mmCIF file with all atom_site columns, C-alpha atoms in Angstrom:
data_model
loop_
_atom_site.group_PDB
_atom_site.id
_atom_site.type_symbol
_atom_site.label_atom_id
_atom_site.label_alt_id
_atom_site.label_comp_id
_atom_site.label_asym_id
_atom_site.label_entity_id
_atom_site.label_seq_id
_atom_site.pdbx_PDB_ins_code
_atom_site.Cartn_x
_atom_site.Cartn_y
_atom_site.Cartn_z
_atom_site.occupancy
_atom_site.B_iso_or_equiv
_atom_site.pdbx_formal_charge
_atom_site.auth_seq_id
_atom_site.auth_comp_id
_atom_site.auth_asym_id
_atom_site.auth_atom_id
_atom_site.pdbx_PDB_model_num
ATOM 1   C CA . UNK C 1 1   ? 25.716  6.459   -13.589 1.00 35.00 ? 4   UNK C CA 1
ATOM 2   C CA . UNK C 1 2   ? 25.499  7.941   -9.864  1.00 42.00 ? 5   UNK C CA 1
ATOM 3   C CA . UNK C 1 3   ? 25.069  5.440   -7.058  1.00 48.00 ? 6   UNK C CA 1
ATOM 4   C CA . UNK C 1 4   ? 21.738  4.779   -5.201  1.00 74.00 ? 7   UNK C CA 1
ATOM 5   C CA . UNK C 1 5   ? 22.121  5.590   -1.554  1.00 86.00 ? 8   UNK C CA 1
ATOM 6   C CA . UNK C 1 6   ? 21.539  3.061   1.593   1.00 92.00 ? 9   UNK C CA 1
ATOM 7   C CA . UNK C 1 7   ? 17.818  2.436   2.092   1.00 94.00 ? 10  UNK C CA 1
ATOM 8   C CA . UNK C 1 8   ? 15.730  -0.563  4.100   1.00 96.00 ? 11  UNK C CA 1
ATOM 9   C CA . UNK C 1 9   ? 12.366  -1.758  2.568   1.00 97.00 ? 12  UNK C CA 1
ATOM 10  C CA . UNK C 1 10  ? 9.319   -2.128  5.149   1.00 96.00 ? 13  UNK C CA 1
ATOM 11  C CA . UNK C 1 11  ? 5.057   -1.854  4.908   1.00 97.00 ? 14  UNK C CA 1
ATOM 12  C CA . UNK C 1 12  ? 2.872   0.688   4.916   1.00 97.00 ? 15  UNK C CA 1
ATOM 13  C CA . UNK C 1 13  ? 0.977   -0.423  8.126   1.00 97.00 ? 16  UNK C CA 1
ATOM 14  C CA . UNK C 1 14  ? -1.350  3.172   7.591   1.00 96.00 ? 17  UNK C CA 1
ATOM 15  C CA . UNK C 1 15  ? -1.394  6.984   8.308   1.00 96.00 ? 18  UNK C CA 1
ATOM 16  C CA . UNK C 1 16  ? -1.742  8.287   11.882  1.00 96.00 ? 19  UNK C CA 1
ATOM 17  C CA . UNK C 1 17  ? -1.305  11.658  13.584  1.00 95.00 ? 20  UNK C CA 1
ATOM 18  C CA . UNK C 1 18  ? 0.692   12.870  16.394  1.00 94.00 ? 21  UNK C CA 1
ATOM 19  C CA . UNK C 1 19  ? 0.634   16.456  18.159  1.00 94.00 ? 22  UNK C CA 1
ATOM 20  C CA . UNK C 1 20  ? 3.979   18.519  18.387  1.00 88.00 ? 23  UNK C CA 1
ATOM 21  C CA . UNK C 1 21  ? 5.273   20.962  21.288  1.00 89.00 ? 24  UNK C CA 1
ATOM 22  C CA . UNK C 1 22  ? 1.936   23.283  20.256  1.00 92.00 ? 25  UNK C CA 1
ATOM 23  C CA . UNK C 1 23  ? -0.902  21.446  20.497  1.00 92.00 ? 26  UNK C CA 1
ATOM 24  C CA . UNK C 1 24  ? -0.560  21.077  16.267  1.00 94.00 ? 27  UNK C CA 1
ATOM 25  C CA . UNK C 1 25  ? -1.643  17.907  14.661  1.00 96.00 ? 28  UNK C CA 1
ATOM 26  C CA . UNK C 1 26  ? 0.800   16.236  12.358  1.00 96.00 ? 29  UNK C CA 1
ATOM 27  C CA . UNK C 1 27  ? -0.379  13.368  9.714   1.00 97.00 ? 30  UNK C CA 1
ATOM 28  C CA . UNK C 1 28  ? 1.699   10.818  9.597   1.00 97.00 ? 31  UNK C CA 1
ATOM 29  C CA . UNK C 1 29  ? 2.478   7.363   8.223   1.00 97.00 ? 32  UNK C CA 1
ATOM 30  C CA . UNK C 1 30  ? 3.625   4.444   10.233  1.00 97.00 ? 33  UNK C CA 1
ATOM 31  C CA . UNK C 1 31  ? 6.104   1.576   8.179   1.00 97.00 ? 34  UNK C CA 1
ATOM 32  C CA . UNK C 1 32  ? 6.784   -1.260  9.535   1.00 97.00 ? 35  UNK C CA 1
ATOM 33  C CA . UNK C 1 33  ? 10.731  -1.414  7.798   1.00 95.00 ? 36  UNK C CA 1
ATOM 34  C CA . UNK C 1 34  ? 13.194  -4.758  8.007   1.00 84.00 ? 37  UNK C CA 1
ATOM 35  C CA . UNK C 1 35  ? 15.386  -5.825  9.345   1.00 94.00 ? 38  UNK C CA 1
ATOM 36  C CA . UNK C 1 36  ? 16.369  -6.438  5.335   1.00 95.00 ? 39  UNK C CA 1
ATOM 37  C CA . UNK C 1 37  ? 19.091  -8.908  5.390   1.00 95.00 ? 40  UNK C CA 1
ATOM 38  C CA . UNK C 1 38  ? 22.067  -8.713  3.078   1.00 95.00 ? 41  UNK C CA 1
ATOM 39  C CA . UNK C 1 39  ? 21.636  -11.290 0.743   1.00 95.00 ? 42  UNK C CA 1
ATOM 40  C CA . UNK C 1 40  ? 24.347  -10.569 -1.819  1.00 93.00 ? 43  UNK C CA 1
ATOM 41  C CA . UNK C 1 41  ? 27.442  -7.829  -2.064  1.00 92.00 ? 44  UNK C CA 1
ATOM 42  C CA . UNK C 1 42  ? 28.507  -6.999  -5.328  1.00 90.00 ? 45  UNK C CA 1
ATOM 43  C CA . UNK C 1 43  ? 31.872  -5.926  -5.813  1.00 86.00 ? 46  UNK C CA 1
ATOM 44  C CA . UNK C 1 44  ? 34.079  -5.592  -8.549  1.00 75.00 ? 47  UNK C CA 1
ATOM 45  C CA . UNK C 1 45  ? 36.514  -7.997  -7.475  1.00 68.00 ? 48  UNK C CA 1
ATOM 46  C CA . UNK C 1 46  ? 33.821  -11.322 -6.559  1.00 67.00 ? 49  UNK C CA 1
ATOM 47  C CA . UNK C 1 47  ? 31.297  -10.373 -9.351  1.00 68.00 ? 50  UNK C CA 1
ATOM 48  C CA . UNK C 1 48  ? 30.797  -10.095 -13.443 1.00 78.00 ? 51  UNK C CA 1
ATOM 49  C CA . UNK C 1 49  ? 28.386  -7.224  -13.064 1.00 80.00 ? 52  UNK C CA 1
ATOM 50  C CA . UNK C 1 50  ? 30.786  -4.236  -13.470 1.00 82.00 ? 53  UNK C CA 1
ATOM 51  C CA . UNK C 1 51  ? 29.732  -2.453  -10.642 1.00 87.00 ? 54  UNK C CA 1
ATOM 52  C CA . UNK C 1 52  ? 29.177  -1.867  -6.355  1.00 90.00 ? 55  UNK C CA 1
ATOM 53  C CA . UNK C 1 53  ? 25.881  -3.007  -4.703  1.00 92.00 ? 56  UNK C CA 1
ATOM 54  C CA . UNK C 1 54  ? 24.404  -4.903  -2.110  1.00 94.00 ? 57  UNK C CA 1
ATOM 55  C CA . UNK C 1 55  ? 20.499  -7.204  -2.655  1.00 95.00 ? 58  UNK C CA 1
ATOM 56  C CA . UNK C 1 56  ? 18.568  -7.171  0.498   1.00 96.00 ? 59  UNK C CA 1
ATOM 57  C CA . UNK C 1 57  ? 15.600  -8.983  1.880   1.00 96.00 ? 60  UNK C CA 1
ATOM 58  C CA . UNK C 1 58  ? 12.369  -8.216  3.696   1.00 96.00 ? 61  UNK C CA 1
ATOM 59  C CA . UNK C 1 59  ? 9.408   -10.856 4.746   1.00 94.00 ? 62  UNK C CA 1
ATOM 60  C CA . UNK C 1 60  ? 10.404  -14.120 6.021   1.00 94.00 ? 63  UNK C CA 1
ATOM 61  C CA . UNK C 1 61  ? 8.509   -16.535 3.306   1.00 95.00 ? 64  UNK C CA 1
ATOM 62  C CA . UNK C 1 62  ? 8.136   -20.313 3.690   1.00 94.00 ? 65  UNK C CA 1
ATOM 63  C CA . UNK C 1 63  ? 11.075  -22.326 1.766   1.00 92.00 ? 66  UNK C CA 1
ATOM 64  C CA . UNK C 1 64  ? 8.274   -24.336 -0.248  1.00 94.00 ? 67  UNK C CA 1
ATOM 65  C CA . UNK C 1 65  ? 7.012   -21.366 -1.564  1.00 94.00 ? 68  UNK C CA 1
ATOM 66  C CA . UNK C 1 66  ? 10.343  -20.753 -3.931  1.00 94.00 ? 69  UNK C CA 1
ATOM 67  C CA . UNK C 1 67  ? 11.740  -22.041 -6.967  1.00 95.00 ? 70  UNK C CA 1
ATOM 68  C CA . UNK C 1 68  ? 15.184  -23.972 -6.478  1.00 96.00 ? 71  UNK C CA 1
ATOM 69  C CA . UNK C 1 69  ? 17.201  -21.161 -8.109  1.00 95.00 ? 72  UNK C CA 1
ATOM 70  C CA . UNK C 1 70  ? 15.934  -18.861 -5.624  1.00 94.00 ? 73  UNK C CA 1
ATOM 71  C CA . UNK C 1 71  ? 16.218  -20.801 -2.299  1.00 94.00 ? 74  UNK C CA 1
ATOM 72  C CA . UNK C 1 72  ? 19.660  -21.381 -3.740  1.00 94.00 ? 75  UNK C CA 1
ATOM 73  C CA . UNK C 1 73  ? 20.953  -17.983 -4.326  1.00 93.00 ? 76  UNK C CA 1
ATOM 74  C CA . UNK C 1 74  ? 19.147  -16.995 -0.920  1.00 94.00 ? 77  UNK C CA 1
ATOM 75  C CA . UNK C 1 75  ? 20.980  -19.959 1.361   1.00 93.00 ? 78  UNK C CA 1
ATOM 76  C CA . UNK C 1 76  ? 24.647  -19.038 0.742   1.00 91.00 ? 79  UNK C CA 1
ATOM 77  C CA . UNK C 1 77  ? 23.472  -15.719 3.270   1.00 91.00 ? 80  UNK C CA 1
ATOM 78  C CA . UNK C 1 78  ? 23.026  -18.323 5.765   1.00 91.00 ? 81  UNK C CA 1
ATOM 79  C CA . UNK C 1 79  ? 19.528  -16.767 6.491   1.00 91.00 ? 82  UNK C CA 1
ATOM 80  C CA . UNK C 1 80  ? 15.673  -17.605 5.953   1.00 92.00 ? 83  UNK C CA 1
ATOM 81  C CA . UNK C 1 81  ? 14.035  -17.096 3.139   1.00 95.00 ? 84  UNK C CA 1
ATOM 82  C CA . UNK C 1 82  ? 12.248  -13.935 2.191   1.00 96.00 ? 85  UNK C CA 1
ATOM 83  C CA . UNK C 1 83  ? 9.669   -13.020 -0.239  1.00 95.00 ? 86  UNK C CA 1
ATOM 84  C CA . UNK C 1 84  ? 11.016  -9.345  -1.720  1.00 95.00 ? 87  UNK C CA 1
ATOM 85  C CA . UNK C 1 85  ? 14.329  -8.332  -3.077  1.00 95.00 ? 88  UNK C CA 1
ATOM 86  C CA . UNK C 1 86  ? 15.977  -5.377  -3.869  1.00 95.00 ? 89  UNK C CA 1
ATOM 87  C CA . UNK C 1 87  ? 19.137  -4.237  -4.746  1.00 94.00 ? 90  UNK C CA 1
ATOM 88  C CA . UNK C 1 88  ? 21.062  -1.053  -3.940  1.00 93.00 ? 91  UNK C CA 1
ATOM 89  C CA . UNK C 1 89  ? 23.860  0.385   -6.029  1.00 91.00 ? 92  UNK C CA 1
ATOM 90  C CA . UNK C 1 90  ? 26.556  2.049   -4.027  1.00 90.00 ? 93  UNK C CA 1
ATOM 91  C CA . UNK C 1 91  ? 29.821  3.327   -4.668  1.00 87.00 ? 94  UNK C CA 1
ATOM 92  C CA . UNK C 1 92  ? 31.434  1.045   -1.653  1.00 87.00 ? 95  UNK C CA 1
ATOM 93  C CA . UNK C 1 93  ? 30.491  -1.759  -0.049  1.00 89.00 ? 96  UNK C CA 1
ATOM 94  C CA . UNK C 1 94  ? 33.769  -2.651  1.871   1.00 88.00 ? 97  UNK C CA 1
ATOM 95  C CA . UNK C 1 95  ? 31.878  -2.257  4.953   1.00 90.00 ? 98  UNK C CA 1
ATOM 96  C CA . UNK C 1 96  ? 28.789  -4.957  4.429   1.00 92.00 ? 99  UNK C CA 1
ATOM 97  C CA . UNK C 1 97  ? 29.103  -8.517  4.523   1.00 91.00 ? 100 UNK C CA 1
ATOM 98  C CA . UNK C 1 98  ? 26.739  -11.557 3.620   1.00 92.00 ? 101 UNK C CA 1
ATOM 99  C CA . UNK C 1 99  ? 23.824  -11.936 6.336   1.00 91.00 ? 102 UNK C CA 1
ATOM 100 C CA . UNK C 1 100 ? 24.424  -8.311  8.260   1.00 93.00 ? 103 UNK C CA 1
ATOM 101 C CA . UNK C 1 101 ? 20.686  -6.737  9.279   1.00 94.00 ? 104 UNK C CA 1
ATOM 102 C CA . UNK C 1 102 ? 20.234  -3.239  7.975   1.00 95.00 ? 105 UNK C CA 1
ATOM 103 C CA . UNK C 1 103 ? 17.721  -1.939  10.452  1.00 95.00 ? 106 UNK C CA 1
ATOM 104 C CA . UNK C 1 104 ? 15.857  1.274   11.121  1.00 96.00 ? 107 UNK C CA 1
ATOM 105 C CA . UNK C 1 105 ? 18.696  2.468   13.034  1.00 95.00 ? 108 UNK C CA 1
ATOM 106 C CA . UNK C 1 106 ? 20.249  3.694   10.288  1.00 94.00 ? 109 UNK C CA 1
ATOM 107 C CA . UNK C 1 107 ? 18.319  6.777   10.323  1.00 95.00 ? 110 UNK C CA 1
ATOM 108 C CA . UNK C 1 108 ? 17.819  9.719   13.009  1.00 95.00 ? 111 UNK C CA 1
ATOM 109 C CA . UNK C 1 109 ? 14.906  11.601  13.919  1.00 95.00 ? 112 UNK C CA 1
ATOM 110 C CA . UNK C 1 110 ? 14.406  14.831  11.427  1.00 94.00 ? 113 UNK C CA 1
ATOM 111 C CA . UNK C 1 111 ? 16.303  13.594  8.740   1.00 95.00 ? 114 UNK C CA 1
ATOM 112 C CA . UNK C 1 112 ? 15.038  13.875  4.840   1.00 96.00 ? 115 UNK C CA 1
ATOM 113 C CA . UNK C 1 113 ? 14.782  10.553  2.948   1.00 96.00 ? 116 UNK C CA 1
ATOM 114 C CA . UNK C 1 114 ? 13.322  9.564   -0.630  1.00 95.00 ? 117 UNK C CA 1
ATOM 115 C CA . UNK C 1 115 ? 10.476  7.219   -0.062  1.00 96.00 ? 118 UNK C CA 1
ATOM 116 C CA . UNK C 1 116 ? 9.436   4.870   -3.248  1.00 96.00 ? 119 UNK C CA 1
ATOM 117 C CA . UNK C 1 117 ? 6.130   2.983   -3.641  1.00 96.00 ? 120 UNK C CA 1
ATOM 118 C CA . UNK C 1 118 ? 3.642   1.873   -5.889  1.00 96.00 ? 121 UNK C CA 1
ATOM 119 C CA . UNK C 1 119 ? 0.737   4.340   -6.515  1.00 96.00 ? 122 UNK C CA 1
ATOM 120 C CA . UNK C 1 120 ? -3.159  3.348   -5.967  1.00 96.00 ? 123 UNK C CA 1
ATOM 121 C CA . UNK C 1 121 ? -4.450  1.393   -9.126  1.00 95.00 ? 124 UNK C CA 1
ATOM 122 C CA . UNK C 1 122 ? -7.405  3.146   -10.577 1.00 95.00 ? 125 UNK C CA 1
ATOM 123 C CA . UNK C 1 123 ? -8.247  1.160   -13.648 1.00 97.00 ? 126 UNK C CA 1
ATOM 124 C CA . UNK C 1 124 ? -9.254  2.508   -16.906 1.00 97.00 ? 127 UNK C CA 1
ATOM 125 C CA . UNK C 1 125 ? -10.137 6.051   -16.592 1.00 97.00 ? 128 UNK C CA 1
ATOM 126 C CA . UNK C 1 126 ? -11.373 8.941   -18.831 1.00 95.00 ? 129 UNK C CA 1
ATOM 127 C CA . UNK C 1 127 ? -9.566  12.131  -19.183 1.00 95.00 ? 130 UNK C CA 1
ATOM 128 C CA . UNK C 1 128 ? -11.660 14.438  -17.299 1.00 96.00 ? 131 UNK C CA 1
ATOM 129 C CA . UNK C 1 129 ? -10.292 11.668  -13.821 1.00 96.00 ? 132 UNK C CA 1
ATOM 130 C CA . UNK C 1 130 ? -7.463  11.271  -15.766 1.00 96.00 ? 133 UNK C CA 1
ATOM 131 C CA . UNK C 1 131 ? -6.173  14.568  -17.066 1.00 96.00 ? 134 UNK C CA 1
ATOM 132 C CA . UNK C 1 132 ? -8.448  17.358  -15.171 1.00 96.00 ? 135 UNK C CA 1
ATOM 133 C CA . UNK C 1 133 ? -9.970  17.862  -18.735 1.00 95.00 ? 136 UNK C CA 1
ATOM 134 C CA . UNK C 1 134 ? -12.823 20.010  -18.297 1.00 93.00 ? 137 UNK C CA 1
ATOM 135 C CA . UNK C 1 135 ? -15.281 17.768  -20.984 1.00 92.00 ? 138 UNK C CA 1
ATOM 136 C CA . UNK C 1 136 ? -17.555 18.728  -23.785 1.00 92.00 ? 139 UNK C CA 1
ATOM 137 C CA . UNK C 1 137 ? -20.090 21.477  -22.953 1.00 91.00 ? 140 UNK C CA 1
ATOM 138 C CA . UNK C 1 138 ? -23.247 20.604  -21.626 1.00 89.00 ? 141 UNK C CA 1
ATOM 139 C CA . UNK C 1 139 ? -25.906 22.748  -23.782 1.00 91.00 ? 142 UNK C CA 1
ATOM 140 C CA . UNK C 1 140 ? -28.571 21.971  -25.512 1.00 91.00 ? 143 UNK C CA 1
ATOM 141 C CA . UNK C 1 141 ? -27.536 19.698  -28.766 1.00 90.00 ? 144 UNK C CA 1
ATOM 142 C CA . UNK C 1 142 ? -24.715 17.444  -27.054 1.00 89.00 ? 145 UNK C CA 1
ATOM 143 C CA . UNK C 1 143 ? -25.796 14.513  -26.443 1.00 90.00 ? 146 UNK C CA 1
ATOM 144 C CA . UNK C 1 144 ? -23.631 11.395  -24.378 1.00 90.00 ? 147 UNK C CA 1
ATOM 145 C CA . UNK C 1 145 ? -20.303 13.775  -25.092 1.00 91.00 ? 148 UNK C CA 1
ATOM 146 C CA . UNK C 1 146 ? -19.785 15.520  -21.971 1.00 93.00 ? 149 UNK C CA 1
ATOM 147 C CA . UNK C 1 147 ? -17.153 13.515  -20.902 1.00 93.00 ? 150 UNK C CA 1
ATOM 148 C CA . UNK C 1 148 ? -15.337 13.216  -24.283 1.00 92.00 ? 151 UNK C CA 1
ATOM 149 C CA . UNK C 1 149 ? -11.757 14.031  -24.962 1.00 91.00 ? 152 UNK C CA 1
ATOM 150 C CA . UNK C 1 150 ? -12.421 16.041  -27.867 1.00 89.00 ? 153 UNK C CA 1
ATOM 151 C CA . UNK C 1 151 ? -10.457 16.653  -31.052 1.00 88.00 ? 154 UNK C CA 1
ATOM 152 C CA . UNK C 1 152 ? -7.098  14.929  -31.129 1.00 88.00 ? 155 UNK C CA 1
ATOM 153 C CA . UNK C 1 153 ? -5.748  14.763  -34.597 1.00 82.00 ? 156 UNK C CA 1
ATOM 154 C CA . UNK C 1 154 ? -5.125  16.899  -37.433 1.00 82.00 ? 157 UNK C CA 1
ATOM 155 C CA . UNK C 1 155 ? -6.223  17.503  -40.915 1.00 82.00 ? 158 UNK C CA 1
ATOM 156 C CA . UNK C 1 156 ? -4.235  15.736  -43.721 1.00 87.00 ? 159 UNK C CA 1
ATOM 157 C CA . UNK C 1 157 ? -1.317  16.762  -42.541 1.00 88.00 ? 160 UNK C CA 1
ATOM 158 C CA . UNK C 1 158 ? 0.586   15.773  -40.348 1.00 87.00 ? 161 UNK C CA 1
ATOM 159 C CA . UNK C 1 159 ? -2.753  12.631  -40.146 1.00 87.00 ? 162 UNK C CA 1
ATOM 160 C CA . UNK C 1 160 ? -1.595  11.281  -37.182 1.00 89.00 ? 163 UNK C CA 1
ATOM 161 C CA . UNK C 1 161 ? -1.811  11.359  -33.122 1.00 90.00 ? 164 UNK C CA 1
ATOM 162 C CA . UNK C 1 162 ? 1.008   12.050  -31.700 1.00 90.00 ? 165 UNK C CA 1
ATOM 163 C CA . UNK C 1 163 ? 3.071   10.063  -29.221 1.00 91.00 ? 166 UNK C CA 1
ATOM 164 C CA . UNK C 1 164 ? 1.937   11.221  -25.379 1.00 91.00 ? 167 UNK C CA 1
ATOM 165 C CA . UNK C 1 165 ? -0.973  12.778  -26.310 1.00 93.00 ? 168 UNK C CA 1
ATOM 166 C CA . UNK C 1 166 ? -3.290  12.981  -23.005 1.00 95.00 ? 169 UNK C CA 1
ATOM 167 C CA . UNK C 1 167 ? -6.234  10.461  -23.602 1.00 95.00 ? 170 UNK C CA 1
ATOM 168 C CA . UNK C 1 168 ? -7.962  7.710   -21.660 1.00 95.00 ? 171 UNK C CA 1
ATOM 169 C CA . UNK C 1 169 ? -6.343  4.966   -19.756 1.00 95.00 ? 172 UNK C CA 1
ATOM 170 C CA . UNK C 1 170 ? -4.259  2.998   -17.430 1.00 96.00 ? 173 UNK C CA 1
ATOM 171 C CA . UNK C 1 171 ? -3.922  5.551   -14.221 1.00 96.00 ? 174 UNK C CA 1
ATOM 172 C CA . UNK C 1 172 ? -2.495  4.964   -11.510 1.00 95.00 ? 175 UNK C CA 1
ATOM 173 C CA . UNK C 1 173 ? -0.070  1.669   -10.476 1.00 96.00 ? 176 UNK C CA 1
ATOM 174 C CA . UNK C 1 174 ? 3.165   3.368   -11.158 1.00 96.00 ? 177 UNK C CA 1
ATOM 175 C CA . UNK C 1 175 ? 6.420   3.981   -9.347  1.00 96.00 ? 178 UNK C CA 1
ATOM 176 C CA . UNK C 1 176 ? 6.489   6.824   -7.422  1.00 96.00 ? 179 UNK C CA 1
ATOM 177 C CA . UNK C 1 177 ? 8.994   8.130   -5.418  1.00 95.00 ? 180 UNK C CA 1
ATOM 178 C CA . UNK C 1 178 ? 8.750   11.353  -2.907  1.00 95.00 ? 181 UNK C CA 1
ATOM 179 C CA . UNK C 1 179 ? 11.611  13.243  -2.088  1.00 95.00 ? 182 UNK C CA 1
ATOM 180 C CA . UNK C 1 180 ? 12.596  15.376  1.560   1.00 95.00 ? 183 UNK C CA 1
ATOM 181 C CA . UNK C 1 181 ? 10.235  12.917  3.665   1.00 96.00 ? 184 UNK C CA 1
ATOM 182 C CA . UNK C 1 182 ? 11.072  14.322  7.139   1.00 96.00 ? 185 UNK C CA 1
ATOM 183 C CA . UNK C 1 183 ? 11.333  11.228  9.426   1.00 96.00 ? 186 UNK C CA 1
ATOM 184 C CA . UNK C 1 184 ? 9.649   12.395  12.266  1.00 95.00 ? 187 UNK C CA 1
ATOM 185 C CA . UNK C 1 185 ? 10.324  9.047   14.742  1.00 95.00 ? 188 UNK C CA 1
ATOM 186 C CA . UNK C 1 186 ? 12.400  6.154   14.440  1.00 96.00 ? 189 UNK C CA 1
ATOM 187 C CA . UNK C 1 187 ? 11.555  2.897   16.832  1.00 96.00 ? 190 UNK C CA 1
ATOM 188 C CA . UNK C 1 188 ? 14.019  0.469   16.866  1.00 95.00 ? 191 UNK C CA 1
ATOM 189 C CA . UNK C 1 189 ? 12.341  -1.928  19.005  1.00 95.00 ? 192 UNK C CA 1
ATOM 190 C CA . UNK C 1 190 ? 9.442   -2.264  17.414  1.00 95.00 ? 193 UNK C CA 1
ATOM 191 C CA . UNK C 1 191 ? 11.257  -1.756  13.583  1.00 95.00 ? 194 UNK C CA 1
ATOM 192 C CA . UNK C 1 192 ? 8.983   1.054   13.032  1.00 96.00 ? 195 UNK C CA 1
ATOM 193 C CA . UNK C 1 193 ? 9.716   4.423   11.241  1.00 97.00 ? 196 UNK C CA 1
ATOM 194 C CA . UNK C 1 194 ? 6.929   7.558   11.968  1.00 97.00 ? 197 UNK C CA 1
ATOM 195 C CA . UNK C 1 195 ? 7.017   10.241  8.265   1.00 97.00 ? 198 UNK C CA 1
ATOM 196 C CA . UNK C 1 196 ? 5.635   12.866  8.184   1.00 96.00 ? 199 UNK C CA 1
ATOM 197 C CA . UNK C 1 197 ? 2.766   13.582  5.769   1.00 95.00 ? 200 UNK C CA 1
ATOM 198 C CA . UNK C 1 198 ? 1.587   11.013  3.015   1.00 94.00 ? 201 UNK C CA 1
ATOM 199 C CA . UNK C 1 199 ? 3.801   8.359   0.944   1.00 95.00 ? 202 UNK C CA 1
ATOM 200 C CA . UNK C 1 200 ? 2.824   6.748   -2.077  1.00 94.00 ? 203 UNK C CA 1
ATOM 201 C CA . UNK C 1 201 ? 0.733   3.358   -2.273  1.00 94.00 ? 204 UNK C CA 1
ATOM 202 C CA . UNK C 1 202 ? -2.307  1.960   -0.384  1.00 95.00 ? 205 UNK C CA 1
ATOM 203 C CA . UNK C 1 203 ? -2.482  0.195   2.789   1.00 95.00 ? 206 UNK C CA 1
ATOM 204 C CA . UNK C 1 204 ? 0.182   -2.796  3.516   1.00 96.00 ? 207 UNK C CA 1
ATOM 205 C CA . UNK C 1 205 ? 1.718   -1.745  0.282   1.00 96.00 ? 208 UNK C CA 1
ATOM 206 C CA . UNK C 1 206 ? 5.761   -2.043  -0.007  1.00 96.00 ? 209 UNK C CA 1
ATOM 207 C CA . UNK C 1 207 ? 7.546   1.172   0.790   1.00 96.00 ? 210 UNK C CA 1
ATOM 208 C CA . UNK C 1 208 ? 10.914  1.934   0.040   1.00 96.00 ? 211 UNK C CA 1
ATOM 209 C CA . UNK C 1 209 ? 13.012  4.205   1.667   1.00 96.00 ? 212 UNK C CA 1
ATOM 210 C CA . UNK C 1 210 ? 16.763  5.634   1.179   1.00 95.00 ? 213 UNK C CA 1
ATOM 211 C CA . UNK C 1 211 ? 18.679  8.171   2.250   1.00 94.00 ? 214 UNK C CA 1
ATOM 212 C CA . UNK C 1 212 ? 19.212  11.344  0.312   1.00 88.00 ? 215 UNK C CA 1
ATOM 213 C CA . UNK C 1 213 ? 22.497  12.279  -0.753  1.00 75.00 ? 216 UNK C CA 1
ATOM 214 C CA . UNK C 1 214 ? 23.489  16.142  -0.264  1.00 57.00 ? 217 UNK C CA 1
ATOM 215 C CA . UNK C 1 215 ? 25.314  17.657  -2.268  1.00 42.00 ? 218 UNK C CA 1
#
C-alpha cells in the first residue's frame, strides 16, 4: 500500500477573489488550517499496527466534552484537547515527535496539493438532479411521468436489476477529494491558506489538505 503524504486539516471559512498582475479576477477559497498537533507517531518499533504514521489534531474542544478513553489517549501529547483526528500514513516518521505543530508553513506559494472534503448533502433526489436523465416525454397521454426513471429491468431473463444501476437517491455527502489545487497564498500569521478555484464541502466544513507526491 503507498503512503499518504504530509497534510494539515483546517475550515472552509468561504470563497473570495483576488486580482493578479493583469487586472484578472481569481476565485478563491480561504481555510483557516491548524496548527494540527501531533498526537500520536506510529512506528514500527513503539506500535502493533504494522506500519509508519502520525494522528493529528485540529479544534481545541473542552475536556468535559470527551469520553475518558479519549482525553486519555490525547494527554500523553502533553497538549489540549481537540475535537477532530486524523491520521497520516507515511513511509518515515523519524523526524516528528509527540506534541510538534504542523502548521501552514509547510507549504509555498504555487504549489499543487490534494484537497479532501465532504460534498454538499442534497437529500433524496430523482434521477433527472441526480443522473442528468433527460425524463419521460411530455406529450399528450403521459401523465405524472415526466420525471420517471424509466425502464430498468429485463424480461425473464436475466429478472433482475443490476448492481449500480443509476436510480434515485442519496446524492451528495460523500468524500471528495480534488487533485493539483494551486495554493495561491499561504499566511502564517494568521494560519490561513488562499486556493485557487473551488474545494469540496459547504461553508465551515472540514477541509483536508496534503501534499502531492511527484513522481
Amino acid at each position: 500500500m503507498m503512503a499518504n503524504t504530509l497534510g494539515i486539516m483546517g475550515r472552509k471559512l468561504g470563497m473570495t477573489r483576488i486580482f493578479g498582475d493583469d487586472g484578472t479576477a481569481i476565485p478563491c477559497t480561504v481555510i483557516a488550517a491548524g496548527p494540527c498537533p501531533i498526537l500520536q507517531v506510529k512506528d514500527d518499533a513503539t506500535t502493533r499496527d504494522k506500519y509508519t504514521a502520525v494522528q493529528i489534531g485540529f479544534e481545541e474542544v473542552d475536556e468535559r466534552k470527551l469520553t475518558k478513553p479519549a482525553k486519555g489517549h490525547q494527554a500523553k501529547a502533553g497538549r489540549d484537547y481537540y475535537r477532530h483526528l486524523t491520521e497520516l500514513r507515511l513511509e518515515n516518521v523519524e523526524e516528528f515527535e509527540l506534541g510538534q505543530d504542523l502548521t501552514v508553513s509547510m507549504f509555498t506559494p504555487g504549489e499543487k496539493v490534494k484537497v479532501t472534503g465532504t460534498s454538499k448533502g442534497k437529500g433524496f433526489q430523482g434521477p433527472m438532479k441526480r443522473w442528468n436523465f433527460r425524463g419521460m416525454p411530455a406529450s399528450h397521454g403521459h401523465e405524472k411521468v415526466h420525471r420517471s426513471t424509466g425502464g430498468i429491468g429485463q424480461c425473464a431473463w436475466p429478472a433482475k436489476v443490476f448492481k449500480g444501476k443509476k436510480m434515485a437517491g442519496q446524492m451528495g455527502n460523500k468524500k471528495v477529494t480534488c487533485i493539483n489545487v494551486e495554493i495561491l497564498d499561504v499566511r502564517p500569521d494568521d494560519n490561513l491558506l488562499i486556493l485557487k478555484g473551488q474545494v469540496p464541502g459547504p461553508k465551515n466544513g472540514i477541509i483536508m489538505v496534503r501534499k502531492q507526491n511527484r513522481g
